[in-house]
Amino acid sequence: MKFMSVVSVPVSDQNQAKDFYVDRLGLSVITESSFGDDLRWIQLGIPGAQTSLTLVTWFDEMPPGSLRGLVIDCEDLEKEYQTLTERGVVFLGPPSRQPGGIFAILRDPDGNQIGLRQADS
């Protein structure tokens, strides 16, 4: 194995989720296409990262809002927190020091929780 390439994010509305992840979080659309019976593949990338996200609606075992534990590294978490808060991103609280670095947990429109982390230097 080489690296993790795609993480599925369970959402209820792919258009709303895409707007959030692109317009508010600053991710970019890598691929957007239709497949199967009325299904869409929307794959989003984080600048400079190998791993991407796909916004999924088709996994019964992954209801919208059930994602926990995904962590995205940041160089300057305080700056990211301030910028994203100004864009209307909802956080569970301000950045705080935890084992492994400084973390702030955000919520997407479905309630998925994504951690932002600044590693200890």
mmCIF file of C-alpha atoms in Angstrom:
data_model
loop_
_atom_site.group_PDB
_atom_site.id
_atom_site.type_symbol
_atom_site.label_atom_id
_atom_site.label_comp_id
_atom_site.label_asym_id
_atom_site.label_seq_id
_atom_site.Cartn_x
_atom_site.Cartn_y
_atom_site.Cartn_z
ATOM 1 C CA MET A 1 0.000 0.000 0.000
ATOM 2 C CA LYS A 2 1.131 3.538 -0.719
ATOM 3 C CA PHE A 3 -1.247 6.073 0.811
ATOM 4 C CA MET A 4 -4.912 6.760 1.446
ATOM 5 C CA SER A 5 -6.356 8.339 -1.682
ATOM 6 C CA VAL A 6 -10.066 9.029 -1.048
ATOM 7 C CA VAL A 7 -12.162 9.492 2.105
ATOM 8 C CA SER A 8 -15.961 9.327 1.752
ATOM 9 C CA VAL A 9 -17.985 12.052 3.465
ATOM 10 C CA PRO A 10 -21.669 11.100 3.893
ATOM 11 C CA VAL A 11 -23.983 13.970 2.943
ATOM 12 C CA SER A 12 -27.687 14.454 2.305
ATOM 13 C CA ASP A 13 -27.390 17.042 -0.485
ATOM 14 C CA GLN A 14 -24.310 16.895 -2.695
ATOM 15 C CA ASN A 15 -24.805 20.397 -4.126
ATOM 16 C CA GLN A 16 -25.103 21.996 -0.683
ATOM 17 C CA ALA A 17 -22.106 20.010 0.553
ATOM 18 C CA LYS A 18 -20.018 20.911 -2.508
ATOM 19 C CA ASP A 19 -20.790 24.602 -1.981
ATOM 20 C CA PHE A 20 -19.694 24.323 1.655
ATOM 21 C CA TYR A 21 -16.470 22.428 1.002
ATOM 22 C CA VAL A 22 -15.461 24.584 -1.986
ATOM 23 C CA ASP A 23 -16.745 28.060 -1.040
ATOM 24 C CA ARG A 24 -16.240 27.956 2.711
ATOM 25 C CA LEU A 25 -13.389 25.492 3.277
ATOM 26 C CA GLY A 26 -11.456 26.265 0.094
ATOM 27 C CA LEU A 27 -11.249 22.774 -1.405
ATOM 28 C CA SER A 28 -11.245 22.370 -5.178
ATOM 29 C CA VAL A 29 -13.297 20.106 -7.437
ATOM 30 C CA ILE A 30 -11.129 17.322 -8.854
ATOM 31 C CA THR A 31 -13.894 15.346 -10.570
ATOM 32 C CA GLU A 32 -17.632 15.675 -10.900
ATOM 33 C CA SER A 33 -19.469 13.122 -13.001
ATOM 34 C CA SER A 34 -22.599 10.966 -13.126
ATOM 35 C CA PHE A 35 -22.649 7.197 -12.825
ATOM 36 C CA GLY A 36 -25.167 4.433 -12.311
ATOM 37 C CA ASP A 37 -28.793 5.345 -11.743
ATOM 38 C CA ASP A 38 -28.808 9.070 -10.918
ATOM 39 C CA LEU A 39 -25.628 8.919 -8.800
ATOM 40 C CA ARG A 40 -22.904 11.565 -8.842
ATOM 41 C CA TRP A 41 -19.222 11.301 -8.034
ATOM 42 C CA ILE A 42 -17.973 14.581 -6.580
ATOM 43 C CA GLN A 43 -14.318 14.402 -5.590
ATOM 44 C CA LEU A 44 -12.699 17.357 -3.841
ATOM 45 C CA GLY A 45 -9.064 18.087 -3.168
ATOM 46 C CA ILE A 46 -7.106 19.959 -0.559
ATOM 47 C CA PRO A 47 -4.319 22.003 -2.183
ATOM 48 C CA GLY A 48 -1.050 20.102 -1.849
ATOM 49 C CA ALA A 49 -2.602 16.931 -0.394
ATOM 50 C CA GLN A 50 -2.586 13.412 -1.855
ATOM 51 C CA THR A 51 -5.816 12.415 -0.121
ATOM 52 C CA SER A 52 -9.112 13.736 -1.458
ATOM 53 C CA LEU A 53 -12.730 13.680 -0.285
ATOM 54 C CA THR A 54 -15.767 12.379 -2.109
ATOM 55 C CA LEU A 55 -19.282 13.484 -1.171
ATOM 56 C CA VAL A 56 -21.409 10.338 -0.961
ATOM 57 C CA THR A 57 -25.129 9.698 -0.651
ATOM 58 C CA TRP A 58 -25.234 5.992 -1.457
ATOM 59 C CA PHE A 59 -23.902 4.148 1.604
ATOM 60 C CA ASP A 60 -26.773 3.074 3.873
ATOM 61 C CA GLU A 61 -24.218 2.311 6.611
ATOM 62 C CA MET A 62 -22.964 5.921 6.486
ATOM 63 C CA PRO A 63 -25.894 8.231 7.161
ATOM 64 C CA PRO A 64 -25.351 11.939 6.502
ATOM 65 C CA GLY A 65 -23.568 13.585 9.409
ATOM 66 C CA SER A 66 -22.002 10.382 10.762
ATOM 67 C CA LEU A 67 -18.363 11.155 9.883
ATOM 68 C CA ARG A 68 -16.066 11.586 12.877
ATOM 69 C CA GLY A 69 -12.302 11.429 13.245
ATOM 70 C CA LEU A 70 -11.168 12.904 9.935
ATOM 71 C CA VAL A 71 -8.281 15.322 10.581
ATOM 72 C CA ILE A 72 -6.803 17.872 8.173
ATOM 73 C CA ASP A 73 -3.427 19.391 9.032
ATOM 74 C CA CYS A 74 -2.893 23.157 8.951
ATOM 75 C CA GLU A 75 0.289 25.178 9.231
ATOM 76 C CA ASP A 76 -1.362 28.028 11.171
ATOM 77 C CA LEU A 77 -4.521 26.775 12.870
ATOM 78 C CA GLU A 78 -5.379 30.066 14.551
ATOM 79 C CA LYS A 79 -5.345 31.836 11.173
ATOM 80 C CA GLU A 80 -7.431 29.047 9.541
ATOM 81 C CA TYR A 81 -9.891 29.128 12.424
ATOM 82 C CA GLN A 82 -10.329 32.886 12.108
ATOM 83 C CA THR A 83 -10.681 32.794 8.307
ATOM 84 C CA LEU A 84 -13.174 29.935 8.325
ATOM 85 C CA THR A 85 -15.199 31.460 11.161
ATOM 86 C CA GLU A 86 -15.488 34.657 9.108
ATOM 87 C CA ARG A 87 -16.779 32.530 6.206
ATOM 88 C CA GLY A 88 -19.532 31.137 8.442
ATOM 89 C CA VAL A 89 -18.008 27.758 9.296
ATOM 90 C CA VAL A 90 -19.314 26.466 12.633
ATOM 91 C CA PHE A 91 -16.764 25.063 15.100
ATOM 92 C CA LEU A 92 -17.481 23.076 18.262
ATOM 93 C CA GLY A 93 -15.128 25.438 20.102
ATOM 94 C CA PRO A 94 -11.957 27.444 19.681
ATOM 95 C CA PRO A 95 -8.597 25.784 18.982
ATOM 96 C CA SER A 96 -7.264 23.878 21.971
ATOM 97 C CA ARG A 97 -4.105 21.953 22.766
ATOM 98 C CA GLN A 98 -4.626 18.185 22.804
ATOM 99 C CA PRO A 99 -2.290 15.207 22.587
ATOM 100 C CA GLY A 100 -0.796 15.440 19.097
ATOM 101 C CA GLY A 101 -1.146 19.180 18.556
ATOM 102 C CA ILE A 102 -3.645 22.007 18.547
ATOM 103 C CA PHE A 103 -7.118 21.052 17.296
ATOM 104 C CA ALA A 104 -10.371 22.730 16.298
ATOM 105 C CA ILE A 105 -13.385 20.672 15.199
ATOM 106 C CA LEU A 106 -15.725 22.043 12.535
ATOM 107 C CA ARG A 107 -19.161 20.857 11.423
ATOM 108 C CA ASP A 108 -20.421 20.716 7.865
ATOM 109 C CA PRO A 109 -24.115 21.345 6.997
ATOM 110 C CA ASP A 110 -24.984 17.683 7.729
ATOM 111 C CA GLY A 111 -23.173 17.592 11.069
ATOM 112 C CA ASN A 112 -20.068 15.704 9.928
ATOM 113 C CA GLN A 113 -17.216 16.661 12.242
ATOM 114 C CA ILE A 114 -13.794 17.358 10.775
ATOM 115 C CA GLY A 115 -10.774 18.191 12.868
ATOM 116 C CA LEU A 116 -8.223 20.788 11.892
ATOM 117 C CA ARG A 117 -4.836 20.209 13.467
ATOM 118 C CA GLN A 118 -1.614 22.101 13.827
ATOM 119 C CA ALA A 119 1.087 19.593 14.702
ATOM 120 C CA ASP A 120 3.425 20.215 17.607
ATOM 121 C CA SER A 121 6.649 21.726 16.362
#
